[in-house]
Structure formats: C-alpha cells, structure tokens
Short mmCIF file of C-alpha atoms in Angstrom, two decimals:
data_model
loop_
_atom_site.label_atom_id
_atom_site.label_comp_id
_atom_site.label_asym_id
_atom_site.label_seq_id
_atom_site.Cartn_x
_atom_site.Cartn_y
_atom_site.Cartn_z
CA UNK R 1 0.00 -0.01 0.05
CA UNK R 2 1.18 3.34 -0.78
CA UNK R 3 0.18 4.97 2.43
CA UNK R 4 1.55 8.42 1.66
CA UNK R 5 -1.62 8.75 -0.39
CA UNK R 6 -3.80 6.48 1.23
CA UNK R 7 -7.12 8.12 3.11
CA UNK R 8 -8.22 6.04 6.23
CA UNK R 9 -8.29 5.19 9.87
CA UNK R 10 -5.63 3.67 12.20
CA UNK R 11 -6.82 2.00 15.26
CA UNK R 12 -3.73 2.60 17.72
CA UNK R 13 -3.55 0.72 20.98
CA UNK R 14 -2.02 3.56 22.89
CA UNK R 15 0.65 2.85 25.50
CA UNK R 16 0.88 4.58 28.76
CA UNK R 17 3.26 7.47 29.46
CA UNK R 18 2.70 9.11 26.20
CA UNK R 19 0.42 11.90 25.00
CA UNK R 20 -2.00 11.63 22.16
CA UNK R 21 -0.07 14.06 20.24
CA UNK R 22 3.03 11.76 20.44
CA UNK R 23 1.07 8.97 18.91
CA UNK R 24 0.23 11.18 15.87
CA UNK R 25 3.80 12.37 15.23
CA UNK R 26 4.64 8.48 15.47
CA UNK R 27 1.88 7.58 13.04
CA UNK R 28 2.81 10.59 10.76
CA UNK R 29 6.18 9.14 10.45
CA UNK R 30 5.19 5.52 9.80
CA UNK R 31 2.57 6.64 7.13
CA UNK R 32 4.89 9.08 5.22
CA UNK R 33 2.26 11.70 5.27
CA UNK R 34 1.80 15.19 7.18
CA UNK R 35 -1.80 15.04 7.47
CA UNK R 36 -2.95 12.95 10.37
CA UNK R 37 -5.08 13.85 13.36
CA UNK R 38 -7.04 11.81 16.02
CA UNK R 39 -10.38 11.75 17.63
CA UNK R 40 -10.97 11.90 21.12
CA UNK R 41 -7.59 12.73 22.96
CA UNK R 42 -6.20 10.06 25.96
CA UNK R 43 -4.49 11.31 28.67
CA UNK R 44 -0.87 10.31 29.00
CA UNK R 45 -1.44 7.63 31.92
CA UNK R 46 -4.50 6.26 29.75
CA UNK R 47 -4.27 3.31 27.21
CA UNK R 48 -6.28 1.83 24.38
CA UNK R 49 -8.29 2.62 21.53
CA UNK R 50 -7.18 5.99 19.57
CA UNK R 51 -8.51 6.66 16.43
CA UNK R 52 -6.21 8.13 14.26
CA UNK R 53 -7.07 9.64 10.35
CA UNK R 54 -4.85 9.89 7.79
CA UNK R 55 -5.32 12.53 4.82
CA UNK R 56 -8.97 13.12 3.84
CA UNK R 57 -9.88 10.82 6.35
CA UNK R 58 -8.93 13.53 9.01
CA UNK R 59 -12.04 15.21 7.93
CA UNK R 60 -14.13 12.40 8.84
CA UNK R 61 -12.69 12.32 12.71
CA UNK R 62 -14.88 15.45 13.70
CA UNK R 63 -17.85 13.12 12.68
CA UNK R 64 -16.69 10.25 14.83
CA UNK R 65 -16.03 11.99 17.83
CA UNK R 66 -19.61 11.82 19.13
CA UNK R 67 -19.71 8.30 18.89
CA UNK R 68 -19.99 6.53 22.44
CA UNK R 69 -17.23 5.03 23.97
CA UNK R 70 -16.40 2.31 26.23
CA UNK R 71 -13.65 2.30 29.42
CA UNK R 72 -12.33 0.01 32.13
CA UNK R 73 -10.73 1.72 34.75
CA UNK R 74 -9.80 1.36 38.52
CA UNK R 75 -10.62 3.97 41.20
CA UNK R 76 -8.98 4.03 44.44
CA UNK R 77 -11.28 5.19 47.28
CA UNK R 78 -9.54 6.83 50.10
CA UNK R 79 -7.28 9.68 48.45
CA UNK R 80 -8.07 12.73 46.85
CA UNK R 81 -5.84 13.90 43.73
CA UNK R 82 -5.24 17.26 42.59
CA UNK R 83 -5.53 15.81 39.05
CA UNK R 84 -8.50 13.61 39.87
CA UNK R 85 -5.92 10.79 38.72
CA UNK R 86 -2.78 9.19 39.75
CA UNK R 87 -0.54 11.82 37.45
CA UNK R 88 -1.47 14.47 40.33
CA UNK R 89 -0.64 15.30 43.88
CA UNK R 90 -2.53 13.27 47.06
CA UNK R 91 -4.34 16.09 48.60
CA UNK R 92 -6.46 14.44 51.28
CA UNK R 93 -6.58 10.87 52.72
CA UNK R 94 -9.24 9.14 54.53
CA UNK R 95 -9.33 7.77 58.16
CA UNK R 96 -8.99 3.85 58.71
CA UNK R 97 -12.24 4.27 60.59
CA UNK R 98 -13.89 6.31 57.31
CA UNK R 99 -12.35 3.52 54.65
CA UNK R 100 -13.94 0.74 57.05
CA UNK R 101 -17.39 2.27 56.75
CA UNK R 102 -17.61 1.84 52.84
CA UNK R 103 -19.27 -1.54 52.15
CA UNK R 104 -19.46 -3.23 48.82
CA UNK R 105 -23.24 -2.56 49.11
CA UNK R 106 -22.52 1.34 49.74
CA UNK R 107 -20.20 1.12 46.64
CA UNK R 108 -22.93 -0.45 44.32
CA UNK R 109 -25.50 2.17 45.65
CA UNK R 110 -23.28 5.25 44.83
CA UNK R 111 -22.38 3.87 41.39
CA UNK R 112 -26.27 3.40 40.71
CA UNK R 113 -26.98 7.09 41.00
CA UNK R 114 -24.59 7.42 37.84
CA UNK R 115 -26.19 5.39 35.48
CA UNK R 116 -28.50 6.89 32.79
CA UNK R 117 -28.40 10.75 32.13
CA UNK R 118 -26.34 12.64 34.64
CA UNK R 119 -24.77 16.11 35.01
CA UNK R 120 -21.11 16.07 35.67
CA UNK R 121 -18.59 18.61 36.41
CA UNK R 122 -15.65 17.87 34.23
CA UNK R 123 -12.34 17.65 35.96
CA UNK R 124 -10.36 20.91 36.25
CA UNK R 125 -7.57 19.68 34.49
CA UNK R 126 -9.41 19.06 31.67
CA UNK R 127 -8.66 20.51 28.27
CA UNK R 128 -12.02 22.44 28.31
CA UNK R 129 -11.39 26.15 27.50
CA UNK R 130 -12.23 28.57 29.69
CA UNK R 131 -11.81 32.19 28.44
CA UNK R 132 -9.61 30.81 25.53
CA UNK R 133 -7.58 28.79 27.72
CA UNK R 134 -7.40 25.22 28.39
CA UNK R 135 -8.20 24.49 31.89
CA UNK R 136 -5.55 22.25 32.81
CA UNK R 137 -3.08 25.42 31.86
CA UNK R 138 -4.75 27.54 34.21
CA UNK R 139 -4.84 24.91 36.86
CA UNK R 140 -1.02 24.17 36.27
CA UNK R 141 -0.51 28.23 36.55
CA UNK R 142 -1.77 28.34 39.89
CA UNK R 143 -5.43 29.47 38.90
CA UNK R 144 -8.56 28.57 40.34
CA UNK R 145 -10.87 27.05 37.81
CA UNK R 146 -14.61 26.60 38.00
CA UNK R 147 -16.08 24.37 35.20
CA UNK R 148 -19.63 24.20 34.60
CA UNK R 149 -21.60 20.91 34.65
CA UNK R 150 -22.39 19.11 31.54
CA UNK R 151 -25.05 16.40 30.66
CA UNK R 152 -23.49 13.36 29.52
CA UNK R 153 -24.89 9.59 29.53
CA UNK R 154 -23.84 6.60 31.42
CA UNK R 155 -25.36 3.65 29.58
CA UNK R 156 -23.51 0.92 31.36
CA UNK R 157 -21.56 1.50 34.67
CA UNK R 158 -20.44 -2.06 36.11
CA UNK R 159 -18.30 -2.79 39.41
CA UNK R 160 -16.22 -5.63 38.54
CA UNK R 161 -14.22 -6.26 41.47
CA UNK R 162 -13.70 -4.39 44.92
CA UNK R 163 -10.60 -5.24 46.98
CA UNK R 164 -8.57 -3.99 50.05
CA UNK R 165 -5.24 -2.60 49.06
CA UNK R 166 -2.74 -0.50 51.22
CA UNK R 167 -4.30 3.05 52.00
CA UNK R 168 -7.84 2.60 50.54
CA UNK R 169 -9.92 0.15 48.51
CA UNK R 170 -9.57 -0.31 44.68
CA UNK R 171 -12.85 -0.55 42.44
CA UNK R 172 -12.50 -2.08 39.14
CA UNK R 173 -15.33 -0.70 36.73
CA UNK R 174 -16.37 -0.74 33.02
CA UNK R 175 -18.44 1.93 31.75
CA UNK R 176 -20.28 2.42 28.51
CA UNK R 177 -20.54 6.55 28.00
CA UNK R 178 -21.43 9.54 25.78
CA UNK R 179 -18.62 11.47 24.19
CA UNK R 180 -17.86 14.18 26.76
CA UNK R 181 -17.72 12.05 29.71
CA UNK R 182 -14.80 11.96 32.30
CA UNK R 183 -13.98 8.92 33.87
CA UNK R 184 -11.64 10.66 35.98
CA UNK R 185 -14.75 13.01 37.53
CA UNK R 186 -16.46 9.64 37.96
CA UNK R 187 -13.71 8.48 40.40
CA UNK R 188 -13.90 11.96 42.01
CA UNK R 189 -17.31 11.81 42.31
CA UNK R 190 -17.63 8.33 43.79
CA UNK R 191 -15.15 8.85 46.27
CA UNK R 192 -16.80 12.21 47.32
CA UNK R 193 -20.29 10.39 47.74
CA UNK R 194 -18.70 7.91 50.15
CA UNK R 195 -17.07 10.63 51.90
CA UNK R 196 -13.69 9.03 51.60
CA UNK R 197 -12.23 10.59 48.57
CA UNK R 198 -11.15 9.03 45.17
CA UNK R 199 -9.21 9.11 42.17
CA UNK R 200 -8.60 7.23 39.00
CA UNK R 201 -5.36 4.99 39.08
CA UNK R 202 -5.77 2.90 35.70
CA UNK R 203 -7.49 3.82 32.53
CA UNK R 204 -8.34 1.70 29.01
CA UNK R 205 -10.31 2.83 26.52
CA UNK R 206 -11.62 -0.33 24.73
CA UNK R 207 -13.93 1.17 21.96
CA UNK R 208 -14.93 4.17 20.31
CA UNK R 209 -18.12 3.71 18.32
CA UNK R 210 -17.63 0.96 16.19
CA UNK R 211 -13.92 0.34 16.79
CA UNK R 212 -12.70 -1.38 19.43
CA UNK R 213 -9.29 -3.30 20.68
CA UNK R 214 -9.93 -6.15 18.08
CA UNK R 215 -9.01 -3.75 15.26
CA UNK R 216 -6.32 -1.85 17.50
CA UNK R 217 -2.57 -2.36 16.70
CA UNK R 218 0.31 -0.91 19.01
CA UNK R 219 2.87 1.30 17.75
CA UNK R 220 5.52 -1.53 17.42
CA UNK R 221 3.05 -3.34 15.62
CA UNK R 222 2.47 -0.60 12.99
CA UNK R 223 6.11 -0.13 12.78
CA UNK R 224 6.57 -3.58 11.30
CA UNK R 225 3.52 -3.46 9.13
CA UNK R 226 1.40 -0.49 9.05
CA UNK R 227 -2.23 -1.48 8.44
CA UNK R 228 -5.26 0.95 7.95
CA UNK R 229 -8.99 0.82 7.62
CA UNK R 230 -9.66 2.50 4.09
CA UNK R 231 -11.85 5.52 4.56
CA UNK R 232 -14.96 3.89 2.69
CA UNK R 233 -14.70 0.65 4.84
CA UNK R 234 -14.88 3.23 7.99
CA UNK R 235 -17.80 5.36 6.58
CA UNK R 236 -19.84 2.11 5.51
CA UNK R 237 -19.24 0.76 9.17
CA UNK R 238 -19.93 3.86 11.07
CA UNK R 239 -22.83 5.48 9.17
CA UNK R 240 -26.02 4.62 7.29
CA UNK R 241 -25.29 3.69 3.67
CA UNK R 242 -26.94 5.18 0.37
CA UNK R 243 -25.48 3.82 -2.93
CA UNK R 244 -26.00 6.74 -5.43
CA UNK R 245 -26.57 6.03 -9.31
CA UNK R 246 -24.34 7.69 -11.76
CA UNK R 247 -26.22 10.89 -11.97
CA UNK R 248 -26.68 11.28 -8.16
CA UNK R 249 -23.14 10.71 -7.85
CA UNK R 250 -21.97 13.43 -10.15
CA UNK R 251 -24.19 15.80 -8.08
CA UNK R 252 -22.90 14.24 -4.73
CA UNK R 253 -19.10 14.76 -5.74
CA UNK R 254 -19.84 18.92 -6.13
CA UNK R 255 -21.82 19.08 -3.20
CA UNK R 256 -25.18 19.91 -4.89
CA UNK R 257 -28.61 19.21 -2.93
CA UNK R 258 -30.37 16.22 -3.78
CA UNK R 259 -34.33 15.85 -3.94
CA UNK R 260 -36.06 12.78 -3.27
CA UNK R 261 -33.73 10.80 -0.88
CA UNK R 262 -35.39 8.95 2.24
CA UNK R 263 -32.65 9.43 4.58
CA UNK R 264 -32.99 9.37 8.38
CA UNK R 265 -33.61 12.82 9.90
CA UNK R 266 -30.75 14.10 12.30
CA UNK R 267 -28.53 11.36 10.97
CA UNK R 268 -25.57 11.41 8.61
CA UNK R 269 -25.64 9.02 5.55
CA UNK R 270 -22.51 8.16 4.04
CA UNK R 271 -23.11 8.51 0.22
CA UNK R 272 -21.45 5.98 -2.30
CA UNK R 273 -21.10 6.28 -6.21
CA UNK R 274 -21.79 3.27 -8.19
CA UNK R 275 -18.29 1.65 -7.87
CA UNK R 276 -18.24 1.74 -3.88
CA UNK R 277 -16.19 5.29 -3.70
CA UNK R 278 -16.94 7.30 -0.63
CA UNK R 279 -18.00 10.26 -1.65
CA UNK R 280 -19.59 12.42 1.29
CA UNK R 281 -21.93 12.44 4.12
CA UNK R 282 -25.64 13.99 3.69
CA UNK R 283 -28.47 15.11 6.12
CA UNK R 284 -31.95 15.62 4.84
CA UNK R 285 -32.99 19.41 4.88
CA UNK R 286 -36.58 19.41 4.39
CA UNK R 287 -37.41 17.96 1.21
CA UNK R 288 -33.67 18.13 0.25
CA UNK R 289 -30.58 16.08 1.38
CA UNK R 290 -27.69 18.45 1.56
CA UNK R 291 -23.77 17.81 2.43
CA UNK R 292 -22.29 18.02 6.01
CA UNK R 293 -19.00 17.00 4.21
CA UNK R 294 -17.78 16.18 0.72
CA UNK R 295 -14.95 13.80 0.50
CA UNK R 296 -14.29 13.27 -3.31
CA UNK R 297 -14.07 16.22 -5.67
#
C-alpha cells in the first residue's frame, strides 16, 4: 500500500506514558504523510483505543467524535488527587475508620446514581477552554478554575471487583458512556459520595463507536506492518449507507443538494458512487438532502 496518498483510519492501542500528540507524530512518520489527526484525546496515563485519521480521513474524525465510548478503569477510594488521577498530588487521605465504613453495598448504591443521563462537572485539569485558555493550563499556572456541569449519559456502569489495598479500596469498573464523559470525574465523585475521596489509578479505553480493541494495533506492530482501514470501509461501518446512481453521484461530488432521498432525519448518511467510492456525508433538510462534508471531488 502507498500510505503516502491513502485516506484511512488507524486504530492505535495507545501505550501509557505518552500523549495522544506523540502517537500522532509517530503515525505521521510511519505513514509518510503530514496530514494526520486523532479523534478523542487520551490522557498520558491512559491506554487503549485512539482513532487516528490519515489524509482526507482526518476530516471524518470530527464526525466520529460524537460516538459512544467504553472504558475499563480502576478507582482508588481513600485518597483525593489534585488531578483526579494518579498523575496528580494526593491532597487528602481518608482515615482507617472512614474506609472501614465503605462496604460493597455502599459502593454499588453510589454507582447506581450515575447510571443513565447525569449532570457531570468535568475535571479541572481537562482540556476544556475557559476564556480561550485550556482549563489544565490555568490550573498549572496556579489559577482557580470552576467548570460548569455538562449533561452526559452513562449507559453502563459495572463494578467488576472490589478489594482492600494498602491505604484504600480499589474498585475496578467498566463503563459505556457518551462523548464528553470524564472517567476521572466519576472516580472523584464516587469518592466524594462515600466521604473518603477517590481518584483514578488506571484507565483503558476499549471502544470508540464501532472501533474496539479487535482492530487496534500497537505502535510497535505498526512499525513492522502499517495497517489501516480504508475511508470507505470506515464510513460504511459507522454511518447508514446510500448507494447513488451515476447521476446522483455526479451531483454529490460537487456538493449539490439532492431531492427525493429518504434519509433518516438528524443522522448523517454515507454516500457512495456505483463503484463503491465513498463520496460524502449527507443529511436531510426538508425536501432536500444536503452535504455536511464532501470527501471526493
């Protein structure tokens, strides 16, 4: 494959200790193209699925960021962190007596409150912009940051294991959630609800939309054999598909509105030409279907 001109998606199993930006730089060198971007930043301590786009597929990434995601994580109850995770400084620790009062049933009851649609205050060290500056940059500069609560949905929040360790209680969880959910905030809030504090000590993203660990590759694997998903395959797997005839395809290539198409309201549809080439994403607007993004001219 000539990856220097290919349009596609690479699913990277991000290692711990590196930034998502570092992964993009590595993929850029491996693929031999400068146009590389990623969907959904992972913290340096986190591992797992990072969706990376090459060339024209980078324009598809913004449409993939809204997909639901899945995580496996470990929460340590009994200590509060300045960053809500293990990369920060421990600011408060719980007494042995307080920890002794935290039972498995109490943990399960606290978790139940976070299943379904919830209002969540993001971590103060998130990448959310406050007056044009990232929240984590303001925190590192010594500023006090107050972020507004956001509506997110936790469609699955399972407690997998609970065990007592030195200085606290470890809780392994598995979560399916909407985009914009902060697992660090779940750890923080669980600890606060149980009055012992809590922070995240391990985080692995196992799925982003249709992409899971089954299609992920380590950076070492990609260095030996660069593997990517063609943009047409990604579009077909991610969005409803419409196969245009030759006349419709000619209009789609120039981004012209199309009448008479029965597309699902509020949903982007991937448009293909008769040869199976992915052309664009379209949405219905009244009697017309109009493009949200055109990928082939």
